[in-house]
PDB file of C-alpha atoms in Angstrom:
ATOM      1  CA  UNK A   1      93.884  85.567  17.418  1.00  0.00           C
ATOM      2  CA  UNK A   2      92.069  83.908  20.353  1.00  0.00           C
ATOM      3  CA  UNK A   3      88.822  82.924  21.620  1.00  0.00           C
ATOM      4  CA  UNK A   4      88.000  84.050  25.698  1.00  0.00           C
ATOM      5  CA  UNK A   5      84.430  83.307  25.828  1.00  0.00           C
ATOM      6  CA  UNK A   6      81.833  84.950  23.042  1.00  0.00           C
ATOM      7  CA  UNK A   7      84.521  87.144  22.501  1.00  0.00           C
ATOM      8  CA  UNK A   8      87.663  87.176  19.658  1.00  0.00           C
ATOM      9  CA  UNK A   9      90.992  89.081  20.498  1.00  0.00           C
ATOM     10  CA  UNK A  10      92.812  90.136  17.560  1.00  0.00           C
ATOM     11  CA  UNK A  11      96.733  91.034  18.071  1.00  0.00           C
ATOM     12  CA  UNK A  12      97.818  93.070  15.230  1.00  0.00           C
ATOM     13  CA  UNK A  13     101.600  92.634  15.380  1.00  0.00           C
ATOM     14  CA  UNK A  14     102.107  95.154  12.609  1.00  0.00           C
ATOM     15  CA  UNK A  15     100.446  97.596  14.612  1.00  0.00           C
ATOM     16  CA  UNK A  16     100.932  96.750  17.805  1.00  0.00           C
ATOM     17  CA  UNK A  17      97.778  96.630  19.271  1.00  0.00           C
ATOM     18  CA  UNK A  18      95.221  94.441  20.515  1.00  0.00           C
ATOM     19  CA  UNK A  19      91.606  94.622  19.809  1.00  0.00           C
ATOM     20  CA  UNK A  20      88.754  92.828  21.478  1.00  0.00           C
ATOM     21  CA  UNK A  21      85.367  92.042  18.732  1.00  0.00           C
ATOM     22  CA  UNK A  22      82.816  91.402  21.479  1.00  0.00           C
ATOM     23  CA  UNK A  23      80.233  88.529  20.704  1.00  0.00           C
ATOM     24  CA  UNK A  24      82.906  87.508  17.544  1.00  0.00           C
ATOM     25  CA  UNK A  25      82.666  83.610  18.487  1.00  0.00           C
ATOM     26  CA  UNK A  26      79.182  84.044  16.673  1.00  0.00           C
ATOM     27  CA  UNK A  27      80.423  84.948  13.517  1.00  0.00           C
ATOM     28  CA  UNK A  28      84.259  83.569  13.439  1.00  0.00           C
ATOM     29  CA  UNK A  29      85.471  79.916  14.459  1.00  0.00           C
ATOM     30  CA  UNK A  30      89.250  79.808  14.942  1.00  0.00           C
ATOM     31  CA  UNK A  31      90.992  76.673  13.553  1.00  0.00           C
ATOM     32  CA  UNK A  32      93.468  75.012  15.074  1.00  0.00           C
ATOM     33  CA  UNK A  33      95.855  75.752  12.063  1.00  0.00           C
ATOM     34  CA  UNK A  34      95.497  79.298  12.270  1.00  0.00           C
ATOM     35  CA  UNK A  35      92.591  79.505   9.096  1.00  0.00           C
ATOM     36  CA  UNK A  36      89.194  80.971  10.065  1.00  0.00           C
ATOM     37  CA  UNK A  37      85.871  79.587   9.615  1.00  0.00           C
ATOM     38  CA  UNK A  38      83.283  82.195   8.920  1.00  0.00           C
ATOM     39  CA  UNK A  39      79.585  81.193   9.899  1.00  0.00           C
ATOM     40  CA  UNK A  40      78.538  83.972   8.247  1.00  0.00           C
ATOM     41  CA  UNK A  41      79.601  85.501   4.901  1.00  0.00           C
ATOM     42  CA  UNK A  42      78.734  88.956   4.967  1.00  0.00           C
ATOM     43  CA  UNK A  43      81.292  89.000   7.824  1.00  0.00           C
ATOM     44  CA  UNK A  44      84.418  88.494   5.341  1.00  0.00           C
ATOM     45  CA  UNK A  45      83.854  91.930   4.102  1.00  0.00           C
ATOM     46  CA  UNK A  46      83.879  93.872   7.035  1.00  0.00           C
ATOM     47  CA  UNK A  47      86.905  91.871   8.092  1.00  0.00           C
ATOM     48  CA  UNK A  48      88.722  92.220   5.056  1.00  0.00           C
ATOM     49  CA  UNK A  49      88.102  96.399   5.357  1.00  0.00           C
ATOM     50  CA  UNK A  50      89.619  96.603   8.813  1.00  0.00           C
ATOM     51  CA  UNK A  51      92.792  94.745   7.471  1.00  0.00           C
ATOM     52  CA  UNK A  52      92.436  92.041  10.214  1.00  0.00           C
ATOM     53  CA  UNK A  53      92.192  89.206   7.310  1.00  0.00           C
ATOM     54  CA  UNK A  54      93.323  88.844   3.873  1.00  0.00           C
ATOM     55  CA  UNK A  55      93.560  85.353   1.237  1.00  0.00           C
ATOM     56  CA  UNK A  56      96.078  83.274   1.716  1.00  0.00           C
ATOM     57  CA  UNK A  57      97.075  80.189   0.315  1.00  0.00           C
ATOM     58  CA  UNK A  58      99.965  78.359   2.507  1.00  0.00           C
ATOM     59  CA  UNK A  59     100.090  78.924   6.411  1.00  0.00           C
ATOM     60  CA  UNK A  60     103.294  78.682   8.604  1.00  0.00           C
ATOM     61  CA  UNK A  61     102.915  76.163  10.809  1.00  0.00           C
ATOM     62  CA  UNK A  62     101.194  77.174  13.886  1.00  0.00           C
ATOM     63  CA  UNK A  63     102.951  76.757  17.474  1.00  0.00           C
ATOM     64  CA  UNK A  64     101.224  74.137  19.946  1.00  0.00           C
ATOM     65  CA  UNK A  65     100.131  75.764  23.254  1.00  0.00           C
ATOM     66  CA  UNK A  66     101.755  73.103  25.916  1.00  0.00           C
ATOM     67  CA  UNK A  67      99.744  74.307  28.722  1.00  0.00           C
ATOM     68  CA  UNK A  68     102.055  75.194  32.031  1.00  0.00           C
ATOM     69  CA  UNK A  69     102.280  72.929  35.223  1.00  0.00           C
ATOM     70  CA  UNK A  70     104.776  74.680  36.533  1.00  0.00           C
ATOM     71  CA  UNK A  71     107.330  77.411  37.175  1.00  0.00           C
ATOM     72  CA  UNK A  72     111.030  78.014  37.778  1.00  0.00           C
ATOM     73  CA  UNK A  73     112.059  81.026  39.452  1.00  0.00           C
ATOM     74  CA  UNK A  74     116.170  80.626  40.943  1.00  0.00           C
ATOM     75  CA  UNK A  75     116.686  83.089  44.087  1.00  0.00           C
ATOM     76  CA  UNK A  76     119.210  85.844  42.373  1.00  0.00           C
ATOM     77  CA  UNK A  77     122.531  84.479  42.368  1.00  0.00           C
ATOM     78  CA  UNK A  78     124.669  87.154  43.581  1.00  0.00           C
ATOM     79  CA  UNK A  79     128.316  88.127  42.173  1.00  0.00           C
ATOM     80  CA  UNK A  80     128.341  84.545  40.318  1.00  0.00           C
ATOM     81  CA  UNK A  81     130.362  83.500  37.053  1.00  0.00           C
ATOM     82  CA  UNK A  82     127.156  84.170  34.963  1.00  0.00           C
ATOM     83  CA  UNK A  83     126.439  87.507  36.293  1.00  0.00           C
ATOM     84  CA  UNK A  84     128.713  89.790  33.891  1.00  0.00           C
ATOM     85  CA  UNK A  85     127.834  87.885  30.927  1.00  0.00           C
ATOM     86  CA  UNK A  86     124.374  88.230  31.374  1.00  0.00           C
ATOM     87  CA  UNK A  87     124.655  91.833  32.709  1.00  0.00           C
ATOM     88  CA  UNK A  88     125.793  92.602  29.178  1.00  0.00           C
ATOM     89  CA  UNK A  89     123.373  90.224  27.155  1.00  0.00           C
ATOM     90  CA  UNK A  90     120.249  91.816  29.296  1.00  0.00           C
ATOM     91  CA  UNK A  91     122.072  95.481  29.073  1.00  0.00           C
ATOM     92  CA  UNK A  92     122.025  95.086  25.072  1.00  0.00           C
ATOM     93  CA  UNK A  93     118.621  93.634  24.502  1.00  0.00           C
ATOM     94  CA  UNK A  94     117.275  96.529  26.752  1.00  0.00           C
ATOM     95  CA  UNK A  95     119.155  98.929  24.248  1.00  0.00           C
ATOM     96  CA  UNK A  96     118.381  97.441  21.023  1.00  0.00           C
ATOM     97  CA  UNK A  97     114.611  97.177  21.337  1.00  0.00           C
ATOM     98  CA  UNK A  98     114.306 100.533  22.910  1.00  0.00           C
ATOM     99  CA  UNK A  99     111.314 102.462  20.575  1.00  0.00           C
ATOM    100  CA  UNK A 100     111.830  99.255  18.036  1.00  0.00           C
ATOM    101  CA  UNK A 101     107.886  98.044  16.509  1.00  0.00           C
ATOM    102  CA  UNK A 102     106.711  94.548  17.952  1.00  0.00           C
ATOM    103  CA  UNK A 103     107.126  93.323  14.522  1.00  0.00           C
ATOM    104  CA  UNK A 104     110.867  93.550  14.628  1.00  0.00           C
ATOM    105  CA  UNK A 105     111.349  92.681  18.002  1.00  0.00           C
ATOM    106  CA  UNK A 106     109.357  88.885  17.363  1.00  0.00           C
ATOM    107  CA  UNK A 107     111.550  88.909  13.903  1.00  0.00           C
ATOM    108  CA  UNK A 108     114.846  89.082  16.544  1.00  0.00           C
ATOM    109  CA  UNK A 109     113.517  86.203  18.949  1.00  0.00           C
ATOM    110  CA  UNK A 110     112.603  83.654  15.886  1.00  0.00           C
ATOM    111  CA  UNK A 111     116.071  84.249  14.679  1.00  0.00           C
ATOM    112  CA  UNK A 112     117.780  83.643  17.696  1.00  0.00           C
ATOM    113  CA  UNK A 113     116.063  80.779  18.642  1.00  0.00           C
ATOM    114  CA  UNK A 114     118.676  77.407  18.649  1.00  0.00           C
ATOM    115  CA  UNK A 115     117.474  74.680  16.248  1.00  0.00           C
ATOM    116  CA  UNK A 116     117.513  71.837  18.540  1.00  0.00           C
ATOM    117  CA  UNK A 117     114.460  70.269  20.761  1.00  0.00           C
ATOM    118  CA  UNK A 118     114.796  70.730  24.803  1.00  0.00           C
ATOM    119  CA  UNK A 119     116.953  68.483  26.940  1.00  0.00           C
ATOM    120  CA  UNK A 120     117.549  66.910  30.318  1.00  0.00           C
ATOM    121  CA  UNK A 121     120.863  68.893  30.480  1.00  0.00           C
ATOM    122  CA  UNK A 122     118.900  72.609  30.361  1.00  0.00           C
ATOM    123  CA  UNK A 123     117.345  72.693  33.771  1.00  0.00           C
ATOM    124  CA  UNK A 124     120.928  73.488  35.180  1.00  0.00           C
ATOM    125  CA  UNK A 125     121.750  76.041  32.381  1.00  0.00           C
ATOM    126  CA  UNK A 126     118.183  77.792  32.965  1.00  0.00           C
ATOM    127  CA  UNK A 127     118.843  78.071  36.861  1.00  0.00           C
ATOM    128  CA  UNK A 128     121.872  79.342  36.103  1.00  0.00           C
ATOM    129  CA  UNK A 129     121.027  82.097  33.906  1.00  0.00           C
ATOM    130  CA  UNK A 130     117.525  83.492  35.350  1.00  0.00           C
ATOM    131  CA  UNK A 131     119.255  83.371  38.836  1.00  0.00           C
ATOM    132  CA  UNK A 132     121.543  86.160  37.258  1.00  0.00           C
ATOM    133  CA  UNK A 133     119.257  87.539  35.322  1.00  0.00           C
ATOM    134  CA  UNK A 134     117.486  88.494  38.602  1.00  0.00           C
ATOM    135  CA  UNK A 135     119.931  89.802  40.215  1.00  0.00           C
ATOM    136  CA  UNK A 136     120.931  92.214  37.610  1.00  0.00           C
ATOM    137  CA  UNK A 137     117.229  92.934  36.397  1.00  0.00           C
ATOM    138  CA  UNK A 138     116.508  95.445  39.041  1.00  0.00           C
ATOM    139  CA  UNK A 139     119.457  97.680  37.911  1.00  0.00           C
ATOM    140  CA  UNK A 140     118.207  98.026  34.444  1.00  0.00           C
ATOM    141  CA  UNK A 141     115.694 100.749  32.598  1.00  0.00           C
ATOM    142  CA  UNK A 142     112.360  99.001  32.231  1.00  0.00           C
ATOM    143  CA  UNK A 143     112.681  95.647  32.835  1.00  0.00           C
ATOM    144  CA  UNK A 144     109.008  96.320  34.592  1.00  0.00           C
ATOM    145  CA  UNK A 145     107.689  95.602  31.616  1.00  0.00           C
ATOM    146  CA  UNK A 146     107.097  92.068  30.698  1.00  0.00           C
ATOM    147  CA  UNK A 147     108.015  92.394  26.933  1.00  0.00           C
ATOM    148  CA  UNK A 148     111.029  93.903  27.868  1.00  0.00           C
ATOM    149  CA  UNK A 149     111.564  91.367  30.711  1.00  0.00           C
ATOM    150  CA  UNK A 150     111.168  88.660  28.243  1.00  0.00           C
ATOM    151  CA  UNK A 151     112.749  89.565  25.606  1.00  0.00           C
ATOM    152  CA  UNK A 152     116.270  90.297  27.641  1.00  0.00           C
ATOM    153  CA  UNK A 153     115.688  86.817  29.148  1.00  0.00           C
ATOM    154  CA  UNK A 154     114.842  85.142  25.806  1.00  0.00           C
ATOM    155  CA  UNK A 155     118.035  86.920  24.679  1.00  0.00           C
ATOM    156  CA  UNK A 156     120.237  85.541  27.242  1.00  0.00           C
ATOM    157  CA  UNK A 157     119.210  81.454  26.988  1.00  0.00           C
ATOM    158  CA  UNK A 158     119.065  81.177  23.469  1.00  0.00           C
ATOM    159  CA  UNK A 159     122.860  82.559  23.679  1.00  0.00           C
ATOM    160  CA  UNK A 160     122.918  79.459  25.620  1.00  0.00           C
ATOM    161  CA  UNK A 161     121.820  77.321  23.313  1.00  0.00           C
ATOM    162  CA  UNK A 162     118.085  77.050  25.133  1.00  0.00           C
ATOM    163  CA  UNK A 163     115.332  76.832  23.028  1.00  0.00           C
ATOM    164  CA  UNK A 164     112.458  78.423  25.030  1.00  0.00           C
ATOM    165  CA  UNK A 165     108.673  79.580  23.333  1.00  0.00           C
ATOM    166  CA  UNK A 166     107.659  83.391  23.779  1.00  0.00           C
ATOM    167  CA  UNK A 167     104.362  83.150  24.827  1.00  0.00           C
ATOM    168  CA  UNK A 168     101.986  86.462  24.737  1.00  0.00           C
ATOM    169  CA  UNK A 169      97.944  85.945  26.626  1.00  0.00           C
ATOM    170  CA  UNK A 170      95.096  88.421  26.796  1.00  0.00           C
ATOM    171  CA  UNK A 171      92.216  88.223  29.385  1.00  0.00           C
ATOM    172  CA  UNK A 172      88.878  90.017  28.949  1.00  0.00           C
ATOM    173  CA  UNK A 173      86.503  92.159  31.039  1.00  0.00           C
ATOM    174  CA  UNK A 174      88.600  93.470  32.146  1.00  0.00           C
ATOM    175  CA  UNK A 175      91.383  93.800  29.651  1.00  0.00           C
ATOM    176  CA  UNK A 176      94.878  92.782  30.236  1.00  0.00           C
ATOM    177  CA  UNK A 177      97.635  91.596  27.851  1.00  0.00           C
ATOM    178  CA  UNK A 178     101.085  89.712  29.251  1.00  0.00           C
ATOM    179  CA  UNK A 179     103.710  87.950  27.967  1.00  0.00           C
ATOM    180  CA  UNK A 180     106.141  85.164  29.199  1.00  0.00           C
ATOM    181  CA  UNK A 181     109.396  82.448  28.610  1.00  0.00           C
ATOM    182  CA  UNK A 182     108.566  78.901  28.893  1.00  0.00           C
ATOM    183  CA  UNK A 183     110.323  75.595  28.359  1.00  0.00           C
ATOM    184  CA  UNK A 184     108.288  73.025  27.087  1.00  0.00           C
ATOM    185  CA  UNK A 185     105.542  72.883  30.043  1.00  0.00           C
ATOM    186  CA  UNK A 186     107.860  75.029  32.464  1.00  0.00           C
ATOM    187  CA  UNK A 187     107.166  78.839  32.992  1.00  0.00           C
ATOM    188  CA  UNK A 188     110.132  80.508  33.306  1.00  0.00           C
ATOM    189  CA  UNK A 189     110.699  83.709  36.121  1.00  0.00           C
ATOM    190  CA  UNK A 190     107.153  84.473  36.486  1.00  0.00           C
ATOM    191  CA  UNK A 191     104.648  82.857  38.539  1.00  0.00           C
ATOM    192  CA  UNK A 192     102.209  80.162  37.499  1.00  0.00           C
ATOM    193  CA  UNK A 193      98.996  80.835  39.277  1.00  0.00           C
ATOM    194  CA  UNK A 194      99.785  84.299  36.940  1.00  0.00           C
ATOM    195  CA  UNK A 195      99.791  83.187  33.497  1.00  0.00           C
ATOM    196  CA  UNK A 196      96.940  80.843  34.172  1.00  0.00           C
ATOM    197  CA  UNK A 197      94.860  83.253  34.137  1.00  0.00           C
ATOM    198  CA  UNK A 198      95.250  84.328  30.232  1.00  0.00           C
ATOM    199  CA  UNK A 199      94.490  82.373  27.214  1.00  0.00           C
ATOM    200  CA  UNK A 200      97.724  82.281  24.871  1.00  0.00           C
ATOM    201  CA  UNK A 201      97.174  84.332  21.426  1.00  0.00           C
ATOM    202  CA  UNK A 202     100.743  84.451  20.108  1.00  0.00           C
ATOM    203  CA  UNK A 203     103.507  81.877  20.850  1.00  0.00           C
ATOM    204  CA  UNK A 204     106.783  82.634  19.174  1.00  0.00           C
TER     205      UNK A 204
END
């Protein structure tokens, strides 16, 4: 869920969609833990109904936002070491999520995700890998798409060892939804004047 405005945007994950409640910062206050405040009752009902909240009594922790302050996007490496390997990676993640729900797709990226914090030593490996990432990406079904663009990157630097966020935004009137890699406060192979221009609702 996120707050743009008056307005709440719900992204239903099991459904993959996105749905805007015009004027919902009235009624709902979103927590920073996730929980929502209600300012008024006869709300929960209606709410409940639509499927869009139900009781629960622990939380997963909730991801911090770092905001961006900058970008990283390598030139395309050409016929470098990396490029096979990550031909192959970027080939299979394009395969495997092919007509595959959101739901299981996010399931796919928290798994592979490496249990470690960031480092000084990544920089080089990221370079490394989005500058043969783009060189392959225009050779491959789809990768138009951001999810699919993101996912097949995510794929390839957590094979690395990089831990990276998978950050989705919406924007309102009018609507768009996009999604996008970043390393602590570093987008990855998109452009930052871009993503500034959504408010995050998801980070995985």
């Amino acid at each position: 869920m996120a707050r743009i405005g008056a307005d709440i945007v719900v992204l239903d994950v099991t459904g993959d969609a996105y749905t805007c409640l015009a004027g919902g910062a009235e009624h709902l206050q979103l927590l920073a833990d996730g929980r929502l405040r209600l300012m008024q009752t006869a709300v929960l009902n209606d709410l409940e109904e639509a499927g869009w909240v139900s009781p629960c009594p622990t939380l997963p922790q909730r991801r911090r936002f770092q905001a961006p302050v900058r970008s990283r996007i390598p030139a395309p490496s050409g016929f470098g070491l990396e490029l096979l390997p990550v031909s192959v990676q970027v080939l299979a993640a394009t395969t495997w999520m092919r007509d595959r729900p959101l739901a299981d797709i996010l399931a796919a990226a928290r798994r592979l995700r490496p249990n470690r914090q960031p480092s000084e030593g990544d920089a080089a490996v990221i370079d490394r890998t989005i500058a043969a990432f783009e060189t392959v990406r225009p050779w491959l079904p789809r990768q138009g798409l951001c999810l699919q663009r993101a996912f097949s990157l995510l794929n390839c630097l957590t094979r690395r060892g990089i831990p990276v966020d998978w950050v989705f935004g919406v924007r309102t009137w009018p609507f768009a939804a996009h999604c996008w890699l970043q390393h602590e406060d570093t987008v990855l192979a998109d452009d930052l004047d871009r993503i500034l221009g959504y408010t995050p609702i998801l980070i995985v």
